[in-house]
Amino acid sequence: MSVLIYAENTGGKFKKSVFEAVSYARAIADQNNTSLTAVSIGNVDATELALLSKYGVNKVLNVSGDKLKEFVNQAYASVIAEAAKKEGSAVVVLSNTFSGRGLAPRIGIKLEAGVADGAVALPEQTGGSFKVKKTAFSGKAFATVELTSAIKVIALVPNSYKVVETGGTAQVEDFRVETKASDFKAMIKEIVRSTDKVSLPDAEIVVSGGRGLKGPENWGMIEELAELLGAATACSKPVSDAGWRPHSEHVGQTGIAVSPNLYIAVGISGAIQHLAGVSSSKVIVVINKDPEAPFFKVADYGIVGDAFEVLPKLITAVKEYKASA
Ligand SMILES: Cc1cc2nc3c(=O)[nH]c(=O)nc-3n(C[C@H](O)[C@H](O)[C@H](O)COP(=O)(O)OP(=O)(O)OC[C@H]3O[C@@H](n4cnc5c(N)ncnc54)[C@H](O)[C@@H]3O)c2cc1C
């Protein structure tokens, strides 16, 4: 048995979530005294591939070529499944990102494997079975699923496992797979990035605003605080519905699910549909003028106060801290 990690790249670079998934896969490999192979698809250069060995990858299968340069769900799933067969992998790990969520079930079918997406902790292993803790009901609850199949596919939620540097070197092998025409029936033709700022699903800090901010003209405070903290900006659903902010910023049950280290909610009541998308944040700070706002029940830190007074003071304090650091 070996463990396989799919090292997803964005524009030829690996994000932190990949190193988290590699560290997670390394821990599973260690529990089973086996090796860890990474498969990378889509023209990633040697320097970037070498980074994978820092986190315990023993071997990298590098798939390049024009056909697979951009993400194609079905074709990437075929390549990863073939890599797993070549390596005799009993566990395949991916990041629970937009592409990881699409790939996991497809790989599961190709390998006749049990699939746990939304994983947030290392599996508990007994005999040949894995019990995996995962998010359920759009992040409102956790479930434990038991995988009893010979091969297991696990997609790890970003920010739910630490990055562990182990050092080491990995040999890089070119890996070629004959893809079929049927793998290319649905293709992405164009990707239009909504902003150059920090990407919301990957952000480690998120500053989010709700209807309590009264109107789009007041978002300068949210953006300034976000910029100072290197954070992404987000909002509640009514805010994007009203056109105050783009829909790409809407978090919650019907929007994006985030799991940053720090989520700062300003003027957001904390309705269950909003919490569904943010409750796996590590630390939640709530700023709301109503002490009875439901968000305070799940907050690690709360400030009862008017956002128009609290935010300028917070911005000044962060500036002073940064100037003195
Ligand atoms: C099927 C369904 C799906 C939904 N999906 C989502 C979703 O994905 N995401 C989502 O966000 N919502 C979703 N909603 C809507 C959700 O139920 C709430 O209506 C919404 O989250 C409320 O947004 P809000 O907190 O910004 O506004 P409000 O509920 O109006 O709350 C505003 C808050 O700001 C506070 N406030 C006011 N003035 C100030 C001030 N000056 N300073 C500080 N605080 C102030 C108030 O005390 C209040 O708590 C969904 C609803 C349904 C029915």
mmCIF file of C-alpha atoms and ligand atoms in Angstrom:
data_model
loop_
_atom_site.group_PDB
_atom_site.id
_atom_site.type_symbol
_atom_site.label_atom_id
_atom_site.label_comp_id
_atom_site.label_asym_id
_atom_site.label_seq_id
_atom_site.Cartn_x
_atom_site.Cartn_y
_atom_site.Cartn_z
ATOM 1 C CA MET A 1 0.000 0.000 0.000
ATOM 2 C CA SER A 2 1.057 3.599 -0.533
ATOM 3 C CA VAL A 3 -0.623 6.966 -0.091
ATOM 4 C CA LEU A 4 -1.197 9.336 -3.029
ATOM 5 C CA ILE A 5 -1.742 13.082 -2.713
ATOM 6 C CA TYR A 6 -3.038 15.162 -5.609
ATOM 7 C CA ALA A 7 -1.034 18.399 -5.458
ATOM 8 C CA GLU A 8 -3.369 20.918 -7.092
ATOM 9 C CA ASN A 9 -1.708 24.048 -8.486
ATOM 10 C CA THR A 10 -3.029 27.511 -9.192
ATOM 11 C CA GLY A 11 -1.202 29.137 -12.102
ATOM 12 C CA GLY A 12 1.759 26.786 -11.583
ATOM 13 C CA LYS A 13 2.051 27.452 -7.823
ATOM 14 C CA PHE A 14 1.003 25.390 -4.833
ATOM 15 C CA LYS A 15 -1.114 27.083 -2.185
ATOM 16 C CA LYS A 16 -0.856 26.454 1.555
ATOM 17 C CA SER A 17 -3.855 24.100 1.384
ATOM 18 C CA VAL A 18 -1.733 21.719 -0.727
ATOM 19 C CA PHE A 19 1.001 21.602 1.920
ATOM 20 C CA GLU A 20 -1.683 20.957 4.552
ATOM 21 C CA ALA A 21 -3.019 18.052 2.476
ATOM 22 C CA VAL A 22 0.536 16.747 1.948
ATOM 23 C CA SER A 23 1.199 16.894 5.726
ATOM 24 C CA TYR A 24 -2.110 15.116 6.357
ATOM 25 C CA ALA A 25 -1.303 12.437 3.765
ATOM 26 C CA ARG A 26 2.197 12.058 5.261
ATOM 27 C CA ALA A 27 0.648 11.405 8.678
ATOM 28 C CA ILE A 28 -1.591 8.674 7.181
ATOM 29 C CA ALA A 29 1.437 7.185 5.396
ATOM 30 C CA ASP A 30 3.394 7.174 8.687
ATOM 31 C CA GLN A 31 0.525 5.467 10.522
ATOM 32 C CA ASN A 32 0.726 2.716 7.913
ATOM 33 C CA ASN A 33 4.532 2.613 7.543
ATOM 34 C CA THR A 34 4.323 3.389 3.881
ATOM 35 C CA SER A 35 5.476 5.921 1.297
ATOM 36 C CA LEU A 36 3.828 9.069 -0.005
ATOM 37 C CA THR A 37 3.638 9.902 -3.708
ATOM 38 C CA ALA A 38 2.347 13.204 -5.080
ATOM 39 C CA VAL A 39 0.808 13.609 -8.503
ATOM 40 C CA SER A 40 0.989 17.070 -10.090
ATOM 41 C CA ILE A 41 -0.841 17.918 -13.306
ATOM 42 C CA GLY A 42 -0.346 20.899 -15.580
ATOM 43 C CA ASN A 43 3.130 22.284 -16.229
ATOM 44 C CA VAL A 44 4.479 23.029 -12.749
ATOM 45 C CA ASP A 45 8.206 23.869 -12.753
ATOM 46 C CA ALA A 46 10.912 21.871 -10.987
ATOM 47 C CA THR A 47 11.479 24.439 -8.214
ATOM 48 C CA GLU A 48 7.811 24.356 -7.254
ATOM 49 C CA LEU A 49 7.652 20.543 -7.439
ATOM 50 C CA ALA A 50 10.682 20.329 -5.148
ATOM 51 C CA LEU A 51 8.696 22.144 -2.421
ATOM 52 C CA LEU A 52 6.548 19.026 -1.969
ATOM 53 C CA SER A 53 9.479 17.071 -0.549
ATOM 54 C CA LYS A 54 9.736 19.552 2.366
ATOM 55 C CA TYR A 55 6.485 18.124 3.700
ATOM 56 C CA GLY A 56 7.319 14.456 3.351
ATOM 57 C CA VAL A 57 6.583 13.466 -0.264
ATOM 58 C CA ASN A 58 8.888 10.616 -1.367
ATOM 59 C CA LYS A 59 8.130 10.703 -5.071
ATOM 60 C CA VAL A 60 6.437 13.139 -7.472
ATOM 61 C CA LEU A 61 4.635 12.012 -10.630
ATOM 62 C CA ASN A 62 4.701 15.015 -12.922
ATOM 63 C CA VAL A 63 2.092 15.208 -15.670
ATOM 64 C CA SER A 64 2.602 17.995 -18.204
ATOM 65 C CA GLY A 65 1.548 18.822 -21.740
ATOM 66 C CA ASP A 66 -0.839 21.259 -23.391
ATOM 67 C CA LYS A 67 -3.934 19.060 -23.189
ATOM 68 C CA LEU A 68 -3.855 18.978 -19.400
ATOM 69 C CA LYS A 69 -2.540 22.502 -18.837
ATOM 70 C CA GLU A 70 -5.913 23.754 -17.594
ATOM 71 C CA PHE A 71 -8.156 21.916 -15.141
ATOM 72 C CA VAL A 72 -10.512 19.405 -16.830
ATOM 73 C CA ASN A 73 -12.474 17.526 -14.191
ATOM 74 C CA GLN A 74 -12.954 14.165 -15.920
ATOM 75 C CA ALA A 75 -9.469 14.053 -17.451
ATOM 76 C CA TYR A 76 -7.734 15.010 -14.184
ATOM 77 C CA ALA A 77 -9.753 12.339 -12.351
ATOM 78 C CA SER A 78 -8.576 9.743 -14.929
ATOM 79 C CA VAL A 79 -4.937 10.788 -14.484
ATOM 80 C CA ILE A 80 -5.122 10.686 -10.669
ATOM 81 C CA ALA A 81 -6.850 7.282 -10.733
ATOM 82 C CA GLU A 82 -4.146 5.945 -13.079
ATOM 83 C CA ALA A 83 -1.451 7.340 -10.775
ATOM 84 C CA ALA A 84 -3.109 5.567 -7.834
ATOM 85 C CA LYS A 85 -3.187 2.283 -9.791
ATOM 86 C CA LYS A 86 0.469 2.653 -10.808
ATOM 87 C CA GLU A 87 1.521 3.282 -7.200
ATOM 88 C CA GLY A 88 -0.833 0.685 -5.699
ATOM 89 C CA SER A 89 -2.265 3.429 -3.488
ATOM 90 C CA ALA A 90 -4.842 2.452 -0.906
ATOM 91 C CA VAL A 91 -5.489 6.084 0.096
ATOM 92 C CA VAL A 92 -5.871 9.109 -2.187
ATOM 93 C CA VAL A 93 -5.877 12.555 -0.541
ATOM 94 C CA LEU A 94 -7.014 15.836 -2.151
ATOM 95 C CA SER A 95 -7.744 19.354 -0.936
ATOM 96 C CA ASN A 96 -11.471 19.966 -0.447
ATOM 97 C CA THR A 97 -11.364 22.890 -2.866
ATOM 98 C CA PHE A 98 -13.684 23.635 -5.796
ATOM 99 C CA SER A 99 -11.711 21.219 -7.993
ATOM 100 C CA GLY A 100 -11.060 18.693 -5.192
ATOM 101 C CA ARG A 101 -14.791 18.417 -4.496
ATOM 102 C CA GLY A 102 -15.421 17.678 -8.181
ATOM 103 C CA LEU A 103 -12.573 15.183 -8.456
ATOM 104 C CA ALA A 104 -13.131 13.104 -5.309
ATOM 105 C CA PRO A 105 -16.341 11.297 -6.391
ATOM 106 C CA ARG A 106 -15.047 10.766 -9.937
ATOM 107 C CA ILE A 107 -11.845 9.189 -8.604
ATOM 108 C CA GLY A 108 -13.980 7.191 -6.185
ATOM 109 C CA ILE A 109 -15.932 5.652 -9.063
ATOM 110 C CA LYS A 110 -12.827 4.912 -11.122
ATOM 111 C CA LEU A 111 -11.111 3.164 -8.183
ATOM 112 C CA GLU A 112 -14.292 1.669 -6.648
ATOM 113 C CA ALA A 113 -13.298 3.526 -3.513
ATOM 114 C CA GLY A 114 -15.222 4.921 -0.551
ATOM 115 C CA VAL A 115 -15.120 8.731 -0.482
ATOM 116 C CA ALA A 116 -15.044 11.157 2.452
ATOM 117 C CA ASP A 117 -15.090 14.784 1.353
ATOM 118 C CA GLY A 118 -15.053 17.689 3.810
ATOM 119 C CA ALA A 119 -12.624 15.840 6.120
ATOM 120 C CA VAL A 120 -11.403 17.894 9.091
ATOM 121 C CA ALA A 121 -9.265 15.412 11.059
ATOM 122 C CA LEU A 122 -7.001 12.419 10.622
ATOM 123 C CA PRO A 123 -8.906 9.151 10.208
ATOM 124 C CA GLU A 124 -9.207 6.700 13.074
ATOM 125 C CA GLN A 125 -8.006 3.382 11.713
ATOM 126 C CA THR A 126 -9.209 -0.023 12.848
ATOM 127 C CA GLY A 127 -8.324 -3.051 10.793
ATOM 128 C CA GLY A 128 -8.854 -1.977 7.220
ATOM 129 C CA SER A 129 -11.474 0.649 7.966
ATOM 130 C CA PHE A 130 -11.135 4.431 8.362
ATOM 131 C CA LYS A 131 -13.468 6.575 10.459
ATOM 132 C CA VAL A 132 -13.284 10.122 9.117
ATOM 133 C CA LYS A 133 -14.703 13.225 10.828
ATOM 134 C CA LYS A 134 -16.208 15.528 8.198
ATOM 135 C CA THR A 135 -18.429 18.563 7.910
ATOM 136 C CA ALA A 136 -22.125 17.922 7.203
ATOM 137 C CA PHE A 137 -25.256 19.930 6.371
ATOM 138 C CA SER A 138 -23.344 22.833 4.752
ATOM 139 C CA GLY A 139 -20.996 23.097 7.741
ATOM 140 C CA LYS A 140 -23.754 23.225 10.377
ATOM 141 C CA ALA A 141 -22.716 19.867 11.860
ATOM 142 C CA PHE A 142 -20.002 17.225 11.856
ATOM 143 C CA ALA A 143 -20.471 13.608 10.839
ATOM 144 C CA THR A 144 -18.211 10.595 11.193
ATOM 145 C CA VAL A 145 -18.210 8.333 8.167
ATOM 146 C CA GLU A 146 -16.674 4.883 8.075
ATOM 147 C CA LEU A 147 -14.870 3.829 4.915
ATOM 148 C CA THR A 148 -14.563 0.062 4.670
ATOM 149 C CA SER A 149 -13.560 -0.166 0.982
ATOM 150 C CA ALA A 150 -10.061 -1.339 0.092
ATOM 151 C CA ILE A 151 -9.249 2.066 -1.430
ATOM 152 C CA LYS A 152 -10.218 5.325 0.276
ATOM 153 C CA VAL A 153 -10.477 8.829 -1.175
ATOM 154 C CA ILE A 154 -10.343 11.727 1.319
ATOM 155 C CA ALA A 155 -10.737 15.453 0.556
ATOM 156 C CA LEU A 156 -9.333 17.637 3.367
ATOM 157 C CA VAL A 157 -10.912 21.015 4.201
ATOM 158 C CA PRO A 158 -8.316 23.834 3.884
ATOM 159 C CA ASN A 159 -7.116 25.224 7.238
ATOM 160 C CA SER A 160 -8.168 22.133 9.167
ATOM 161 C CA TYR A 161 -4.752 20.423 9.402
ATOM 162 C CA LYS A 162 -1.387 21.954 10.240
ATOM 163 C CA VAL A 163 1.512 22.177 7.803
ATOM 164 C CA VAL A 164 4.367 19.983 9.072
ATOM 165 C CA GLU A 165 7.842 20.371 7.596
ATOM 166 C CA THR A 166 9.723 17.084 7.589
ATOM 167 C CA GLY A 167 12.515 17.843 5.119
ATOM 168 C CA GLY A 168 13.782 15.288 2.621
ATOM 169 C CA THR A 169 14.076 14.996 -1.117
ATOM 170 C CA ALA A 170 11.716 13.525 -3.637
ATOM 171 C CA GLN A 171 12.514 12.051 -7.019
ATOM 172 C CA VAL A 172 10.443 13.596 -9.813
ATOM 173 C CA GLU A 173 9.229 11.236 -12.555
ATOM 174 C CA ASP A 174 7.462 12.235 -15.765
ATOM 175 C CA PHE A 175 4.159 10.397 -15.862
ATOM 176 C CA ARG A 176 2.200 9.930 -19.073
ATOM 177 C CA VAL A 177 -1.399 8.792 -19.256
ATOM 178 C CA GLU A 178 -3.367 8.114 -22.424
ATOM 179 C CA THR A 179 -6.492 10.201 -21.914
ATOM 180 C CA LYS A 180 -9.668 9.452 -23.878
ATOM 181 C CA ALA A 181 -11.766 11.852 -25.961
ATOM 182 C CA SER A 182 -14.609 11.236 -23.485
ATOM 183 C CA ASP A 183 -12.459 12.832 -20.768
ATOM 184 C CA PHE A 184 -12.736 16.178 -22.552
ATOM 185 C CA LYS A 185 -16.489 16.485 -23.054
ATOM 186 C CA ALA A 186 -16.831 19.399 -20.603
ATOM 187 C CA MET A 187 -14.070 21.973 -20.800
ATOM 188 C CA ILE A 188 -13.474 25.294 -19.077
ATOM 189 C CA LYS A 189 -13.150 27.846 -21.869
ATOM 190 C CA GLU A 190 -12.356 30.960 -19.876
ATOM 191 C CA ILE A 191 -11.583 31.906 -16.284
ATOM 192 C CA VAL A 192 -12.339 35.483 -15.281
ATOM 193 C CA ARG A 193 -10.902 36.279 -11.874
ATOM 194 C CA SER A 194 -13.203 38.570 -9.913
ATOM 195 C CA THR A 195 -10.445 40.451 -8.117
ATOM 196 C CA ASP A 196 -6.691 40.677 -7.673
ATOM 197 C CA LYS A 197 -7.070 40.753 -3.903
ATOM 198 C CA VAL A 198 -6.733 37.815 -1.475
ATOM 199 C CA SER A 199 -8.909 34.920 -2.686
ATOM 200 C CA LEU A 200 -11.806 34.341 -0.276
ATOM 201 C CA PRO A 201 -11.848 30.502 -0.131
ATOM 202 C CA ASP A 202 -8.096 30.410 0.586
ATOM 203 C CA ALA A 203 -7.881 33.409 2.922
ATOM 204 C CA GLU A 204 -6.417 32.942 6.392
ATOM 205 C CA ILE A 205 -8.159 36.091 7.626
ATOM 206 C CA VAL A 206 -11.575 37.320 6.465
ATOM 207 C CA VAL A 207 -13.209 40.658 7.296
ATOM 208 C CA SER A 208 -16.922 40.420 6.586
ATOM 209 C CA GLY A 209 -19.700 43.010 6.627
ATOM 210 C CA GLY A 210 -23.476 42.762 6.987
ATOM 211 C CA ARG A 211 -26.533 44.951 6.713
ATOM 212 C CA GLY A 212 -25.437 46.759 9.875
ATOM 213 C CA LEU A 213 -23.025 48.743 7.698
ATOM 214 C CA LYS A 214 -26.049 50.543 6.188
ATOM 215 C CA GLY A 215 -24.777 50.891 2.603
ATOM 216 C CA PRO A 216 -21.979 50.231 0.079
ATOM 217 C CA GLU A 217 -20.480 53.667 0.719
ATOM 218 C CA ASN A 218 -19.344 52.446 4.144
ATOM 219 C CA TRP A 219 -17.264 49.497 2.892
ATOM 220 C CA GLY A 220 -14.082 51.595 2.923
ATOM 221 C CA MET A 221 -13.615 50.654 6.602
ATOM 222 C CA ILE A 222 -13.969 46.918 5.850
ATOM 223 C CA GLU A 223 -11.524 47.161 2.938
ATOM 224 C CA GLU A 224 -9.002 49.203 4.924
ATOM 225 C CA LEU A 225 -9.012 46.755 7.835
ATOM 226 C CA ALA A 226 -8.762 43.823 5.410
ATOM 227 C CA GLU A 227 -5.827 45.381 3.612
ATOM 228 C CA LEU A 228 -3.991 46.061 6.877
ATOM 229 C CA LEU A 229 -4.481 42.446 7.978
ATOM 230 C CA GLY A 230 -3.776 40.872 4.561
ATOM 231 C CA ALA A 231 -7.358 39.582 4.661
ATOM 232 C CA ALA A 232 -10.066 38.865 2.108
ATOM 233 C CA THR A 233 -13.381 40.720 2.296
ATOM 234 C CA ALA A 234 -16.745 38.951 2.533
ATOM 235 C CA CYS A 235 -20.384 39.814 3.204
ATOM 236 C CA SER A 236 -23.771 38.413 4.173
ATOM 237 C CA LYS A 237 -26.330 37.373 1.550
ATOM 238 C CA PRO A 238 -28.641 40.426 1.778
ATOM 239 C CA VAL A 239 -25.627 42.651 1.209
ATOM 240 C CA SER A 240 -24.765 40.968 -2.084
ATOM 241 C CA ASP A 241 -28.461 40.636 -3.019
ATOM 242 C CA ALA A 242 -28.772 44.405 -2.641
ATOM 243 C CA GLY A 243 -25.768 44.868 -4.925
ATOM 244 C CA TRP A 244 -23.670 46.541 -2.214
ATOM 245 C CA ARG A 245 -20.981 43.916 -2.791
ATOM 246 C CA PRO A 246 -20.328 41.318 -5.554
ATOM 247 C CA HIS A 247 -21.917 37.864 -5.194
ATOM 248 C CA SER A 248 -18.435 36.341 -5.137
ATOM 249 C CA GLU A 249 -18.119 37.738 -1.566
ATOM 250 C CA HIS A 250 -21.318 36.186 -0.219
ATOM 251 C CA VAL A 251 -20.576 33.552 2.441
ATOM 252 C CA GLY A 252 -22.960 31.066 3.987
ATOM 253 C CA GLN A 253 -25.180 28.154 3.117
ATOM 254 C CA THR A 254 -25.962 29.495 -0.342
ATOM 255 C CA GLY A 255 -22.613 31.214 -0.816
ATOM 256 C CA ILE A 256 -18.977 30.335 -0.244
ATOM 257 C CA ALA A 257 -17.942 28.258 2.788
ATOM 258 C CA VAL A 258 -14.787 29.608 4.417
ATOM 259 C CA SER A 259 -12.564 28.206 7.164
ATOM 260 C CA PRO A 260 -10.013 30.924 7.913
ATOM 261 C CA ASN A 261 -7.904 31.214 11.050
ATOM 262 C CA LEU A 262 -9.705 34.476 11.850
ATOM 263 C CA TYR A 263 -13.204 35.603 10.780
ATOM 264 C CA ILE A 264 -14.205 39.155 11.751
ATOM 265 C CA ALA A 265 -17.968 39.731 11.368
ATOM 266 C CA VAL A 266 -19.108 43.347 11.409
ATOM 267 C CA GLY A 267 -22.804 44.224 11.598
ATOM 268 C CA ILE A 268 -23.930 40.665 10.802
ATOM 269 C CA SER A 269 -26.684 39.139 12.934
ATOM 270 C CA GLY A 270 -25.438 35.530 12.732
ATOM 271 C CA ALA A 271 -28.405 33.800 11.096
ATOM 272 C CA ILE A 272 -28.007 30.025 10.846
ATOM 273 C CA GLN A 273 -27.635 30.232 7.053
ATOM 274 C CA HIS A 274 -24.704 32.640 7.459
ATOM 275 C CA LEU A 275 -23.092 30.563 10.213
ATOM 276 C CA ALA A 276 -23.257 27.485 7.954
ATOM 277 C CA GLY A 277 -20.508 28.981 5.826
ATOM 278 C CA VAL A 278 -18.234 30.325 8.566
ATOM 279 C CA SER A 279 -18.563 28.067 11.598
ATOM 280 C CA SER A 280 -15.381 26.125 10.882
ATOM 281 C CA SER A 281 -13.325 29.325 11.243
ATOM 282 C CA LYS A 282 -10.701 28.876 13.984
ATOM 283 C CA VAL A 283 -11.348 32.204 15.760
ATOM 284 C CA ILE A 284 -14.495 34.302 15.298
ATOM 285 C CA VAL A 285 -14.644 37.967 16.302
ATOM 286 C CA VAL A 286 -18.066 39.643 16.239
ATOM 287 C CA ILE A 287 -18.720 43.390 16.232
ATOM 288 C CA ASN A 288 -22.420 44.166 16.683
ATOM 289 C CA LYS A 289 -24.322 46.885 18.505
ATOM 290 C CA ASP A 290 -27.000 44.433 19.688
ATOM 291 C CA PRO A 291 -25.765 42.354 22.667
ATOM 292 C CA GLU A 292 -28.503 39.798 21.863
ATOM 293 C CA ALA A 293 -27.266 39.197 18.292
ATOM 294 C CA PRO A 294 -27.095 35.387 17.779
ATOM 295 C CA PHE A 295 -23.556 35.655 16.342
ATOM 296 C CA PHE A 296 -22.198 36.316 19.864
ATOM 297 C CA LYS A 297 -23.178 32.739 20.858
ATOM 298 C CA VAL A 298 -20.534 31.288 18.506
ATOM 299 C CA ALA A 299 -17.980 34.104 18.869
ATOM 300 C CA ASP A 300 -14.588 33.635 20.519
ATOM 301 C CA TYR A 301 -14.355 37.408 21.043
ATOM 302 C CA GLY A 302 -17.204 39.889 20.886
ATOM 303 C CA ILE A 303 -17.367 43.667 20.850
ATOM 304 C CA VAL A 304 -20.786 45.136 21.632
ATOM 305 C CA GLY A 305 -20.648 48.500 19.926
ATOM 306 C CA ASP A 306 -21.429 50.620 16.899
ATOM 307 C CA ALA A 307 -19.333 49.513 13.920
ATOM 308 C CA PHE A 308 -18.899 53.166 12.920
ATOM 309 C CA GLU A 309 -17.101 53.805 16.217
ATOM 310 C CA VAL A 310 -15.364 50.447 16.710
ATOM 311 C CA LEU A 311 -13.876 49.940 13.223
ATOM 312 C CA PRO A 312 -11.992 53.277 13.009
ATOM 313 C CA LYS A 313 -10.498 52.593 16.461
ATOM 314 C CA LEU A 314 -9.545 49.055 15.452
ATOM 315 C CA ILE A 315 -7.932 50.337 12.232
ATOM 316 C CA THR A 316 -5.915 52.927 14.195
ATOM 317 C CA ALA A 317 -4.836 50.286 16.726
ATOM 318 C CA VAL A 318 -3.686 47.877 13.974
ATOM 319 C CA LYS A 319 -1.768 50.701 12.267
ATOM 320 C CA GLU A 320 -0.057 51.640 15.546
ATOM 321 C CA TYR A 321 0.769 48.009 16.258
ATOM 322 C CA LYS A 322 2.247 47.518 12.790
ATOM 323 C CA ALA A 323 4.286 50.727 13.060
ATOM 324 C CA SER A 324 5.766 49.606 16.379
ATOM 325 C CA ALA A 325 6.384 45.965 15.405
HETATM 326 C C1 LIG B 1 -32.722 29.517 2.142
HETATM 327 C C2 LIG B 1 -31.922 30.660 2.707
HETATM 328 C C3 LIG B 1 -30.563 30.698 2.463
HETATM 329 C C4 LIG B 1 -29.796 31.751 2.980
HETATM 330 N N1 LIG B 1 -28.432 31.756 2.742
HETATM 331 C C5 LIG B 1 -27.695 32.717 3.308
HETATM 332 C C6 LIG B 1 -26.277 32.734 3.156
HETATM 333 O O1 LIG B 1 -25.696 31.889 2.479
HETATM 334 N N2 LIG B 1 -25.568 33.725 3.757
HETATM 335 C C7 LIG B 1 -26.151 34.695 4.512
HETATM 336 O O2 LIG B 1 -25.440 35.569 5.023
HETATM 337 N N3 LIG B 1 -27.504 34.713 4.668
HETATM 338 C C8 LIG B 1 -28.271 33.766 4.087
HETATM 339 N N4 LIG B 1 -29.609 33.808 4.240
HETATM 340 C C9 LIG B 1 -30.205 34.993 4.901
HETATM 341 C C10 LIG B 1 -30.135 34.895 6.415
HETATM 342 O O3 LIG B 1 -31.250 34.173 6.911
HETATM 343 C C11 LIG B 1 -30.130 36.306 7.049
HETATM 344 O O4 LIG B 1 -31.272 36.994 6.625
HETATM 345 C C12 LIG B 1 -28.898 37.122 6.700
HETATM 346 O O5 LIG B 1 -27.724 36.394 6.976
HETATM 347 C C13 LIG B 1 -28.900 38.425 7.502
HETATM 348 O O6 LIG B 1 -27.882 39.248 7.034
HETATM 349 P P1 LIG B 1 -27.270 40.373 7.988
HETATM 350 O O7 LIG B 1 -26.825 39.732 9.254
HETATM 351 O O8 LIG B 1 -26.270 41.134 7.192
HETATM 352 O O9 LIG B 1 -28.510 41.356 8.219
HETATM 353 P P2 LIG B 1 -29.450 41.543 9.464
HETATM 354 O O10 LIG B 1 -30.094 40.280 9.875
HETATM 355 O O11 LIG B 1 -30.335 42.695 9.114
HETATM 356 O O12 LIG B 1 -28.491 41.961 10.653
HETATM 357 C C14 LIG B 1 -27.779 43.156 10.727
HETATM 358 C C15 LIG B 1 -27.034 43.158 12.044
HETATM 359 O O13 LIG B 1 -26.266 44.351 12.121
HETATM 360 C C16 LIG B 1 -26.354 44.863 13.462
HETATM 361 N N5 LIG B 1 -26.120 46.300 13.350
HETATM 362 C C17 LIG B 1 -26.951 47.255 12.868
HETATM 363 N N6 LIG B 1 -26.358 48.459 12.905
HETATM 364 C C18 LIG B 1 -25.120 48.260 13.428
HETATM 365 C C19 LIG B 1 -24.034 49.121 13.720
HETATM 366 N N7 LIG B 1 -24.076 50.431 13.453
HETATM 367 N N8 LIG B 1 -22.911 48.573 14.262
HETATM 368 C C20 LIG B 1 -22.840 47.246 14.546
HETATM 369 N N9 LIG B 1 -23.832 46.388 14.282
HETATM 370 C C21 LIG B 1 -24.969 46.898 13.729
HETATM 371 C C22 LIG B 1 -27.722 44.494 13.934
HETATM 372 O O14 LIG B 1 -27.755 44.433 15.356
HETATM 373 C C23 LIG B 1 -27.932 43.125 13.290
HETATM 374 O O15 LIG B 1 -27.501 42.083 14.165
HETATM 375 C C24 LIG B 1 -30.406 32.762 3.735
HETATM 376 C C25 LIG B 1 -31.777 32.700 3.987
HETATM 377 C C26 LIG B 1 -32.519 31.655 3.476
HETATM 378 C C27 LIG B 1 -34.006 31.614 3.775
#
